[in-house]
JSON list of C-alpha atoms in Angstrom, two decimals:
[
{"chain": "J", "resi": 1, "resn": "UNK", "atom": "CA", "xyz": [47.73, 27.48, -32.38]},
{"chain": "J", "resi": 2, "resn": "UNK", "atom": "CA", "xyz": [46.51, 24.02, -30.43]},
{"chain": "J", "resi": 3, "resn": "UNK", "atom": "CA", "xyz": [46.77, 25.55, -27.46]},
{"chain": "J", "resi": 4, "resn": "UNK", "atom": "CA", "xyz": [44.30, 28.66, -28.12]},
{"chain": "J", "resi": 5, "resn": "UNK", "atom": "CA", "xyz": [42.27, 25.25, -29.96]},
{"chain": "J", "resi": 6, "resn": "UNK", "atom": "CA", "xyz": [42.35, 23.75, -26.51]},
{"chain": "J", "resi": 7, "resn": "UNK", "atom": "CA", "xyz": [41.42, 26.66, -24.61]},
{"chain": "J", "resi": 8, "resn": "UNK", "atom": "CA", "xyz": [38.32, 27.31, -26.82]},
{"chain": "J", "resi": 9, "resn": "UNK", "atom": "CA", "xyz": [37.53, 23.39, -26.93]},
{"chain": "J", "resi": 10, "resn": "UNK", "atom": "CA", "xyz": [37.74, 24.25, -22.85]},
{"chain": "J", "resi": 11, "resn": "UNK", "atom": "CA", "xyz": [35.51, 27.12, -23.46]},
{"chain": "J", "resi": 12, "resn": "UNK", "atom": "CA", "xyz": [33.16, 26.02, -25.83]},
{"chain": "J", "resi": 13, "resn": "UNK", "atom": "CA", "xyz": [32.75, 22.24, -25.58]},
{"chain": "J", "resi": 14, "resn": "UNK", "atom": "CA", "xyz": [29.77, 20.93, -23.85]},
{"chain": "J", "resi": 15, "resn": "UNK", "atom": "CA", "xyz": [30.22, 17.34, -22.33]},
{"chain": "J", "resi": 16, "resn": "UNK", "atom": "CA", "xyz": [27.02, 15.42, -22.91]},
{"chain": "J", "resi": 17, "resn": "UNK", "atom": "CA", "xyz": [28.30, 11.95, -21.74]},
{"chain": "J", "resi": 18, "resn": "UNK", "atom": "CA", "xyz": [31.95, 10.47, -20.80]},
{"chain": "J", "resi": 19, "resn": "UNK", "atom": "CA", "xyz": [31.92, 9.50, -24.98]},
{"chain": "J", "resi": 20, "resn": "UNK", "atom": "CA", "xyz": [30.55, 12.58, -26.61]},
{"chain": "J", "resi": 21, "resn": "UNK", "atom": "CA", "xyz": [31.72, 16.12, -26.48]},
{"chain": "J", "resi": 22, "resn": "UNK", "atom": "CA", "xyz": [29.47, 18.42, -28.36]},
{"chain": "J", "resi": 23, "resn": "UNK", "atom": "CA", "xyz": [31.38, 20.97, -30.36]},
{"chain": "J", "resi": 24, "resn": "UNK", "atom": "CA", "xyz": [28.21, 23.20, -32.28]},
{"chain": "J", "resi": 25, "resn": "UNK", "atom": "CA", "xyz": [30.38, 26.53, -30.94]},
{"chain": "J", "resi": 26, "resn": "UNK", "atom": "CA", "xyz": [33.52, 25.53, -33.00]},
{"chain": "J", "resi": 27, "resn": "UNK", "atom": "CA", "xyz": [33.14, 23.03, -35.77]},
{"chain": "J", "resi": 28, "resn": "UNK", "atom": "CA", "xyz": [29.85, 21.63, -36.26]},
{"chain": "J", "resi": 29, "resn": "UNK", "atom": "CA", "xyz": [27.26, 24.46, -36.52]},
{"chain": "J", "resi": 30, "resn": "UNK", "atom": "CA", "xyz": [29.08, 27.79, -35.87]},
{"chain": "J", "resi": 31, "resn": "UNK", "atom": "CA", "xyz": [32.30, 28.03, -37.52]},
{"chain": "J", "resi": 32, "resn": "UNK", "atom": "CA", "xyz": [35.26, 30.62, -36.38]},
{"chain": "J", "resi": 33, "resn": "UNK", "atom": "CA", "xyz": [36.60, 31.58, -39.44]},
{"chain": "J", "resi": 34, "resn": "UNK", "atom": "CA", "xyz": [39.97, 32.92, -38.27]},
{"chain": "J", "resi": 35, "resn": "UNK", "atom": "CA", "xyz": [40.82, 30.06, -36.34]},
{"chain": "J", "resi": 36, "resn": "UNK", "atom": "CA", "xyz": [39.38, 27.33, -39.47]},
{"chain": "J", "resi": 37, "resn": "UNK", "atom": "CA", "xyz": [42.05, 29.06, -41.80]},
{"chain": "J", "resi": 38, "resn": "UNK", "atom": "CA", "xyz": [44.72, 28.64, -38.96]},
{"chain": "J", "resi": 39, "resn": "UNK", "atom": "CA", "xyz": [43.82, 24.75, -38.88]},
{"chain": "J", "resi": 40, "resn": "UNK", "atom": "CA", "xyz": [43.65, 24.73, -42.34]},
{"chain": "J", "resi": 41, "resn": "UNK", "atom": "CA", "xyz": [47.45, 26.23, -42.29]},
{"chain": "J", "resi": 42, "resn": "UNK", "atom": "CA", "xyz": [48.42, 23.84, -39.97]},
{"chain": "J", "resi": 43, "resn": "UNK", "atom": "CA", "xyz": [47.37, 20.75, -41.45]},
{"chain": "J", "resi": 44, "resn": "UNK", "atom": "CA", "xyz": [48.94, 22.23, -45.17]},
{"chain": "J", "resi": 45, "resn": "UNK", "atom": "CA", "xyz": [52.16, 22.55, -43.18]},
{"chain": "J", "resi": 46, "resn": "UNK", "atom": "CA", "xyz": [52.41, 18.55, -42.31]},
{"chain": "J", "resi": 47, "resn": "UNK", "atom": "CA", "xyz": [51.70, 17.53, -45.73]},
{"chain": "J", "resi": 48, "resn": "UNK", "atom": "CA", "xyz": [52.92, 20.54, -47.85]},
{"chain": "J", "resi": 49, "resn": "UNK", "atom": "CA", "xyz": [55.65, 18.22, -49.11]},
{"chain": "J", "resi": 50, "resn": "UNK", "atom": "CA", "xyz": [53.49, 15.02, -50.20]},
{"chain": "J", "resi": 51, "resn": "UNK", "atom": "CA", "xyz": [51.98, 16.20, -53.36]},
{"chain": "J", "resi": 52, "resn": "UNK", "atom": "CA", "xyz": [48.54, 16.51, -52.19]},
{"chain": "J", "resi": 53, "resn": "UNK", "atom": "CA", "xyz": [46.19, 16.65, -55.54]},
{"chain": "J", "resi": 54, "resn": "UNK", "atom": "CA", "xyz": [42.45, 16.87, -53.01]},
{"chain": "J", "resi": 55, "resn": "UNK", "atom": "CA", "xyz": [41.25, 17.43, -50.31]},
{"chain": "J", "resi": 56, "resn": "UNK", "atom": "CA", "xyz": [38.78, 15.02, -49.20]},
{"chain": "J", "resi": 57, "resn": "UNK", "atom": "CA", "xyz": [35.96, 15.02, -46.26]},
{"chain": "J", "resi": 58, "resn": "UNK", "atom": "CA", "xyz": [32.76, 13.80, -45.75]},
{"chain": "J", "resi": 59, "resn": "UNK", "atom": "CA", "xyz": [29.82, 16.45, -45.66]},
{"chain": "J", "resi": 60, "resn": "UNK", "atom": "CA", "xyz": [28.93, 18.68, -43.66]},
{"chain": "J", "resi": 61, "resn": "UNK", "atom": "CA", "xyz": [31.21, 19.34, -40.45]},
{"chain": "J", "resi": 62, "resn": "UNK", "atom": "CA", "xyz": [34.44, 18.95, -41.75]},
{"chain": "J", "resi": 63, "resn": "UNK", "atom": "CA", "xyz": [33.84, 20.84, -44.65]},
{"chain": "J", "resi": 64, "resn": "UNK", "atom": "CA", "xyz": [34.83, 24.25, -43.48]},
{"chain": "J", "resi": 65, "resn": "UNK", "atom": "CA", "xyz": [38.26, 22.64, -42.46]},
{"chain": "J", "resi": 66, "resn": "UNK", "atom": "CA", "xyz": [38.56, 21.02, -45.03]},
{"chain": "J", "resi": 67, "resn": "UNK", "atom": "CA", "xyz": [38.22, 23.93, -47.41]},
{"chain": "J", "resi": 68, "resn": "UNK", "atom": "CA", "xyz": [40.94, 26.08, -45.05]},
{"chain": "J", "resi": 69, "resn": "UNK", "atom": "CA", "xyz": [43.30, 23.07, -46.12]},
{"chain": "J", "resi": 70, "resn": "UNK", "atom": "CA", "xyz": [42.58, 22.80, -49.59]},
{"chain": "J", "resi": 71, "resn": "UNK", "atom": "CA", "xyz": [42.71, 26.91, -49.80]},
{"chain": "J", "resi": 72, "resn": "UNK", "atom": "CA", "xyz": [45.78, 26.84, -47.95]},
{"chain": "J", "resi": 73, "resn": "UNK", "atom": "CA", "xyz": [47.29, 23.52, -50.26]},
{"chain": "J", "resi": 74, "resn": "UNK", "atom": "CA", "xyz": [46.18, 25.26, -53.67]},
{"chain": "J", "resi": 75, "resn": "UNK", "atom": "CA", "xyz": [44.25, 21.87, -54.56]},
{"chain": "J", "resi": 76, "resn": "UNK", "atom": "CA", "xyz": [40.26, 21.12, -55.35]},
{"chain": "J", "resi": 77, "resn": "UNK", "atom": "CA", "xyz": [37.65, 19.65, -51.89]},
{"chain": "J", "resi": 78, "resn": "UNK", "atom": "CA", "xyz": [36.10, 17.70, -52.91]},
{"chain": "J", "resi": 79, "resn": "UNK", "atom": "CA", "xyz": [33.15, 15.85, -50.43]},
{"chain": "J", "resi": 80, "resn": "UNK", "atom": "CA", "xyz": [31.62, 12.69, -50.41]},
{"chain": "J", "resi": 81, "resn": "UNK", "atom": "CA", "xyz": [27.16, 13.51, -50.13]},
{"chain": "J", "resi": 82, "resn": "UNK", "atom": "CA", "xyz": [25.70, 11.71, -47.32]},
{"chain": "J", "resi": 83, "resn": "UNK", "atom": "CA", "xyz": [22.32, 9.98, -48.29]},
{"chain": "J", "resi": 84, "resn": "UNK", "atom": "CA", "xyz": [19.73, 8.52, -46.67]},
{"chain": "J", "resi": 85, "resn": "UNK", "atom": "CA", "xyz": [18.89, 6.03, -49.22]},
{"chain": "J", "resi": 86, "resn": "UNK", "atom": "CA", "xyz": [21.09, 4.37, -52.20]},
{"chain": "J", "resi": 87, "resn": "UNK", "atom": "CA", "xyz": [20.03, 5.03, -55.05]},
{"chain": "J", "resi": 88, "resn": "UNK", "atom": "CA", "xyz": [22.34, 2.72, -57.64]},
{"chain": "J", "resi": 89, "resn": "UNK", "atom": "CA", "xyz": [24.61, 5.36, -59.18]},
{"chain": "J", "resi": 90, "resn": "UNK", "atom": "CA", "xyz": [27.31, 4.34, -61.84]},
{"chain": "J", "resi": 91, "resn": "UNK", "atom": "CA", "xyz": [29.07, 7.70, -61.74]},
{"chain": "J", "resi": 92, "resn": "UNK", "atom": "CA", "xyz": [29.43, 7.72, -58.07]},
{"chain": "J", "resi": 93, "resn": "UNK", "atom": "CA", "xyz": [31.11, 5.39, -55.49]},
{"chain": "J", "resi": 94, "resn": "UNK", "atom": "CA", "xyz": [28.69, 4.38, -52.32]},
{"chain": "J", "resi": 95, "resn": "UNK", "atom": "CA", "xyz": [29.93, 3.27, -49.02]},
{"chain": "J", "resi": 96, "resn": "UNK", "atom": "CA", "xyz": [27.37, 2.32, -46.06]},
{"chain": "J", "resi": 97, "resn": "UNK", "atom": "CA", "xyz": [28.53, 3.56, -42.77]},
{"chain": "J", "resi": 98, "resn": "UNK", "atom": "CA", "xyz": [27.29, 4.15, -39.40]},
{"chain": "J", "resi": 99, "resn": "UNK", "atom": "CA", "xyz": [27.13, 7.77, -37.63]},
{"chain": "J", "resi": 100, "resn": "UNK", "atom": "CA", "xyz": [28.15, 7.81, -33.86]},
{"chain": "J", "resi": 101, "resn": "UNK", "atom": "CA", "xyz": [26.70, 10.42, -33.20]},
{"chain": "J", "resi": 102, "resn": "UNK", "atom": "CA", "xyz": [23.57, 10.25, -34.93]},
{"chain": "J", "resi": 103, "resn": "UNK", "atom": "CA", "xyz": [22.76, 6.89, -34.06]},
{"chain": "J", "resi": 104, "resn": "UNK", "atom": "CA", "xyz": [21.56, 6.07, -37.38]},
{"chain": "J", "resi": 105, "resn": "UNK", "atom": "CA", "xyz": [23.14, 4.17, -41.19]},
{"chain": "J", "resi": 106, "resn": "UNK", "atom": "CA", "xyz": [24.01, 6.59, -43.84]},
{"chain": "J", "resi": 107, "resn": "UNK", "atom": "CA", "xyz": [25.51, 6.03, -47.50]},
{"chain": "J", "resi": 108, "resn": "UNK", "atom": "CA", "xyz": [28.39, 8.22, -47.99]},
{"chain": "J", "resi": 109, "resn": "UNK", "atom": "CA", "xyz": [28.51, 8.95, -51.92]},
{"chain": "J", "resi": 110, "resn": "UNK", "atom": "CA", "xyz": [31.52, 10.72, -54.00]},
{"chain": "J", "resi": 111, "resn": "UNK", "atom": "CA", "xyz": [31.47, 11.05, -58.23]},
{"chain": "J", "resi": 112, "resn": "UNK", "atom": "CA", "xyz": [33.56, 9.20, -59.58]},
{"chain": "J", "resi": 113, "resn": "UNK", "atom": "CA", "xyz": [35.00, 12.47, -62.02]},
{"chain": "J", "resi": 114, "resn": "UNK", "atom": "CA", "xyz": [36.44, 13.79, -58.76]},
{"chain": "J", "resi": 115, "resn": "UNK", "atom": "CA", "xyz": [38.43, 11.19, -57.98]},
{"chain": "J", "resi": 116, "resn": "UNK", "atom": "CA", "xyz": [40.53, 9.02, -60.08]},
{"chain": "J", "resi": 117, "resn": "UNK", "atom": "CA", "xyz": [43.39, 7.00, -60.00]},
{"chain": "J", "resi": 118, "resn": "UNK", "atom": "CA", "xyz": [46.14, 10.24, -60.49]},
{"chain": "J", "resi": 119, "resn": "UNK", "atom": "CA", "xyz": [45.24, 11.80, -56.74]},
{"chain": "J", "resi": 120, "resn": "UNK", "atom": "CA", "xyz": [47.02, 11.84, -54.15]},
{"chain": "J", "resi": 121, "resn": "UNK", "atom": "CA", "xyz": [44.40, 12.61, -51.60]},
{"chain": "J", "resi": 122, "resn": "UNK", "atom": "CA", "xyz": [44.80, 14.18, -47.90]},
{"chain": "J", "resi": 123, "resn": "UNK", "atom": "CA", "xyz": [40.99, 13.53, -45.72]},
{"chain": "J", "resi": 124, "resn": "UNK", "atom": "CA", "xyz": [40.14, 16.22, -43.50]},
{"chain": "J", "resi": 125, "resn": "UNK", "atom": "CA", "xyz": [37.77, 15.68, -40.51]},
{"chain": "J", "resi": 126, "resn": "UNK", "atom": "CA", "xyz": [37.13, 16.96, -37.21]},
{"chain": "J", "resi": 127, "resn": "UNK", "atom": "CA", "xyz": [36.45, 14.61, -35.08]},
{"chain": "J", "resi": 128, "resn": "UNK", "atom": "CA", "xyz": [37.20, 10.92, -35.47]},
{"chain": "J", "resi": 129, "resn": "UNK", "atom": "CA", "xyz": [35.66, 8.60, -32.72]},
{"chain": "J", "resi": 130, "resn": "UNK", "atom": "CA", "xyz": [34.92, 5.53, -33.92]},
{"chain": "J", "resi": 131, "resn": "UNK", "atom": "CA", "xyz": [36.03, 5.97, -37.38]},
{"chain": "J", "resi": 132, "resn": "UNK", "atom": "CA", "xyz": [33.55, 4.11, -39.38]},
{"chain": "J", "resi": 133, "resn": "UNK", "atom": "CA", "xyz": [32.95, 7.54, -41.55]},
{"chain": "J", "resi": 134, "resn": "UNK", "atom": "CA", "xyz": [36.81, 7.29, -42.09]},
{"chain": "J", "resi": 135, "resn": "UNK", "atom": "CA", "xyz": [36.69, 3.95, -43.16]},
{"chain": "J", "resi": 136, "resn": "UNK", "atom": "CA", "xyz": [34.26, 4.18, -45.65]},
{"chain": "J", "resi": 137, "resn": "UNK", "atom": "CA", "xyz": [36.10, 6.96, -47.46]},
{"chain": "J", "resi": 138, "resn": "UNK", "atom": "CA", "xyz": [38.84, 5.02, -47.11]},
{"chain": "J", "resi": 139, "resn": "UNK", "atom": "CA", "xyz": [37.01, 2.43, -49.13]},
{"chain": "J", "resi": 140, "resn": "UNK", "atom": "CA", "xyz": [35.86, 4.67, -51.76]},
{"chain": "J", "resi": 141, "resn": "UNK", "atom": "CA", "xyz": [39.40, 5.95, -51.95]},
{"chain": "J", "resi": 142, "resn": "UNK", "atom": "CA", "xyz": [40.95, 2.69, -52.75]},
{"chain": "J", "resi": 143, "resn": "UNK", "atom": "CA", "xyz": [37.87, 1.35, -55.11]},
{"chain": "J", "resi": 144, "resn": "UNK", "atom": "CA", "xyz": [39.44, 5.19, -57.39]},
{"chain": "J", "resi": 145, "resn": "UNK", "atom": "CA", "xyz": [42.87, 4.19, -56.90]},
{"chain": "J", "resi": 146, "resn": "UNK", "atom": "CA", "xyz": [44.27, 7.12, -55.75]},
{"chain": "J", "resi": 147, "resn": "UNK", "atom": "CA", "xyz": [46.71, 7.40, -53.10]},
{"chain": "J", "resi": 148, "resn": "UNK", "atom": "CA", "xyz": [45.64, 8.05, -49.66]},
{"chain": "J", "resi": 149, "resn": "UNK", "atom": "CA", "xyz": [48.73, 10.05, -48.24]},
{"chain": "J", "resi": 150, "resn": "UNK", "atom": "CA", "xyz": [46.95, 10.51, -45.10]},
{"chain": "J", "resi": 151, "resn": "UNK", "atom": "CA", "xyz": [44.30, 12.17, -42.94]},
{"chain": "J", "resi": 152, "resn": "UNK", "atom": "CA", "xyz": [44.39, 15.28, -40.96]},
{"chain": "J", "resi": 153, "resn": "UNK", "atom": "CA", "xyz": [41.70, 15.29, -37.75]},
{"chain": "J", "resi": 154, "resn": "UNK", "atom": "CA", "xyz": [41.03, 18.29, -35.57]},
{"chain": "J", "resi": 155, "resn": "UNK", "atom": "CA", "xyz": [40.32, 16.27, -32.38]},
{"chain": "J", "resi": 156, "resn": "UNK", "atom": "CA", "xyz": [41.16, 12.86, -32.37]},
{"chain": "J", "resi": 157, "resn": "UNK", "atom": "CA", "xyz": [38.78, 11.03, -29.17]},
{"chain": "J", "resi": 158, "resn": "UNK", "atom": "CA", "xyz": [41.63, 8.41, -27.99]},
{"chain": "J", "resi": 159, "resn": "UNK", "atom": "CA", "xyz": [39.25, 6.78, -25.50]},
{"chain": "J", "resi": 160, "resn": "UNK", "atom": "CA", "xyz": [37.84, 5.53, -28.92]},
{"chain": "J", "resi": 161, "resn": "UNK", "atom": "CA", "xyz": [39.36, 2.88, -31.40]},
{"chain": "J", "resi": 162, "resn": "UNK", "atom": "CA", "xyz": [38.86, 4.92, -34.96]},
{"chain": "J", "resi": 163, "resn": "UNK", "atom": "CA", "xyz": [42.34, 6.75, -34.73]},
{"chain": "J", "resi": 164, "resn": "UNK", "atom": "CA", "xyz": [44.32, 3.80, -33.40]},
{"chain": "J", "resi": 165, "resn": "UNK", "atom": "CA", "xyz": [42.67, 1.23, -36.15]},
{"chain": "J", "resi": 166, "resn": "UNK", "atom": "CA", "xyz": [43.43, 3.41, -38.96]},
{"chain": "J", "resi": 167, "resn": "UNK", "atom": "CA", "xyz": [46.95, 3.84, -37.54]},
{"chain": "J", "resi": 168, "resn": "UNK", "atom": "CA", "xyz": [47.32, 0.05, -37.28]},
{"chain": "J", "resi": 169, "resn": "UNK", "atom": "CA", "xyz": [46.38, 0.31, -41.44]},
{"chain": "J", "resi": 170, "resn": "UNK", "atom": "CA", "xyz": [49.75, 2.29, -41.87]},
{"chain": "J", "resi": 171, "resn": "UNK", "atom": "CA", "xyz": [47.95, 5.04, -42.66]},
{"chain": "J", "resi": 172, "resn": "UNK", "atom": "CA", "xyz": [49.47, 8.10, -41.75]},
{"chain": "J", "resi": 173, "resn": "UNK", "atom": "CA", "xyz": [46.77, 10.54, -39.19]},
{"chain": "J", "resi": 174, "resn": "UNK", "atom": "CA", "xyz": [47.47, 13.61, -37.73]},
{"chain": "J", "resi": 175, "resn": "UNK", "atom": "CA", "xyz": [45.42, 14.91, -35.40]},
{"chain": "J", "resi": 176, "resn": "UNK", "atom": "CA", "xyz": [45.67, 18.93, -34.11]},
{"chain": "J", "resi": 177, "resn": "UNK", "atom": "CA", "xyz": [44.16, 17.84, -30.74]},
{"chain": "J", "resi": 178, "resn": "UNK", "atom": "CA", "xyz": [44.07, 14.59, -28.45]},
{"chain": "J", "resi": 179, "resn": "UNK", "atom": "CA", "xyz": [41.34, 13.74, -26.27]},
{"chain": "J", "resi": 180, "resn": "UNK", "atom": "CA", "xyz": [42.14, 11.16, -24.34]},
{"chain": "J", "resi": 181, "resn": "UNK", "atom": "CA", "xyz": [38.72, 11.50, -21.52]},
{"chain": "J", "resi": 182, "resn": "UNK", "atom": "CA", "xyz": [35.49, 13.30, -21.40]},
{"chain": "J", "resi": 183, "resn": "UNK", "atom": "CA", "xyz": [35.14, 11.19, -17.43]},
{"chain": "J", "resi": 184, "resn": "UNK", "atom": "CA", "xyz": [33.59, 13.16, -14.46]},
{"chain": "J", "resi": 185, "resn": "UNK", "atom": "CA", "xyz": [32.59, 15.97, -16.63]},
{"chain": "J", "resi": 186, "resn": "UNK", "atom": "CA", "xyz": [36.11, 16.96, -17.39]},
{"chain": "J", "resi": 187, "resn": "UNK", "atom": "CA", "xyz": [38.44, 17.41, -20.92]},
{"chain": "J", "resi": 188, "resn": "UNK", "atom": "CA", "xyz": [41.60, 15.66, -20.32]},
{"chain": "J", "resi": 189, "resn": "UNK", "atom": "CA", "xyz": [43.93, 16.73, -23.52]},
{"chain": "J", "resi": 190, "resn": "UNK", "atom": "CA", "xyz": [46.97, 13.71, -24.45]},
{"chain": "J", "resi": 191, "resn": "UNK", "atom": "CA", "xyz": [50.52, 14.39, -25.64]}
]
């Protein structure tokens, strides 16, 4: 399974810069279904035993995963709205975070009805670079006081700190695939 995800990253990935791999083909604006429910298996295989009451992402490219692992887990997604302004909401929790990618500030937004302090949550992405959308759902997550058992990441960009700082947390990530440098033009894949 993460090898036939590395061959199509091969494939499909475009290399824009030595920091950003763009991924439309796969995960961000064409999705494969066959191989999203075999991610979806895998990451429901590493936590199958933890008790997992959500799935968590953060809208829109991690969704599809997100759903394969809740489908495959038997448990509600649930996905925290990104906004462009904040509007004061009582039933929701806000967190402000910046998009690498984008370039721009978002507010990442979750009701507070779908999360409470019984979960035991699992956050699906698929990419984490610098982490700061982690981190802010990471926030929220603690401000509902669930339990953050851990997060599952398609491709985790090493050459970036957002995997290793949320590591350092004691926070429990698994990532399918490891990126470790986009330099000359070239995927290099880590261990």
């Amino acid at each position: 399974m993460m090898e036939l995800l590395k061959q199509r990253i091969i494939e499909e990935g475009v290399i824009l810069s030595d920091q950003v791999l763009k991924l439309d083909g796969l995960l961000n604006h064409q999705v494969d279904p066959q191989l999203t429910m075999e991610m979806g298996r895998e990451f429901a295989a590493r936590f199958k035993e933890s008790g997992i009451t959500r799935v968590l992402t953060v809208e829109s490219s991690g969704i599809a995963v997100a759903f394969a692992t809740a489908y495959e887990l038997g448990v509600p997604l649930v996905f925290a709205r990104r906004k462009k302004t904040l509007l004061a909401d009582e039933d929701a929790y806000c967190e402000r975070v910046p998009s690498f990618t984008k370039g721009i500030v978002t507010d990442i937004m979750l009701s507070r009805q779908y999360l409470n302090s019984e979960d035991r949550v699992l956050f699906i992405d698929d990419i984490i670079a610098n982490g700061d959308a982690a981190r802010g759902l990471i926030k929220i997550i603690e401000r509902s006081g669930a339990e953050l058992i851990g997060l599952g990441i398609v491709i985790e960009k090493c050459f970036q700190a957002g995997a290793r700082t949320i590591r350092e947390q004691g926070i429990t990530l698994e990532s399918l695939v490891k990126i470790e440098s986009l330099t000359n033009g070239t995927i290099t894949f880590g261990e």
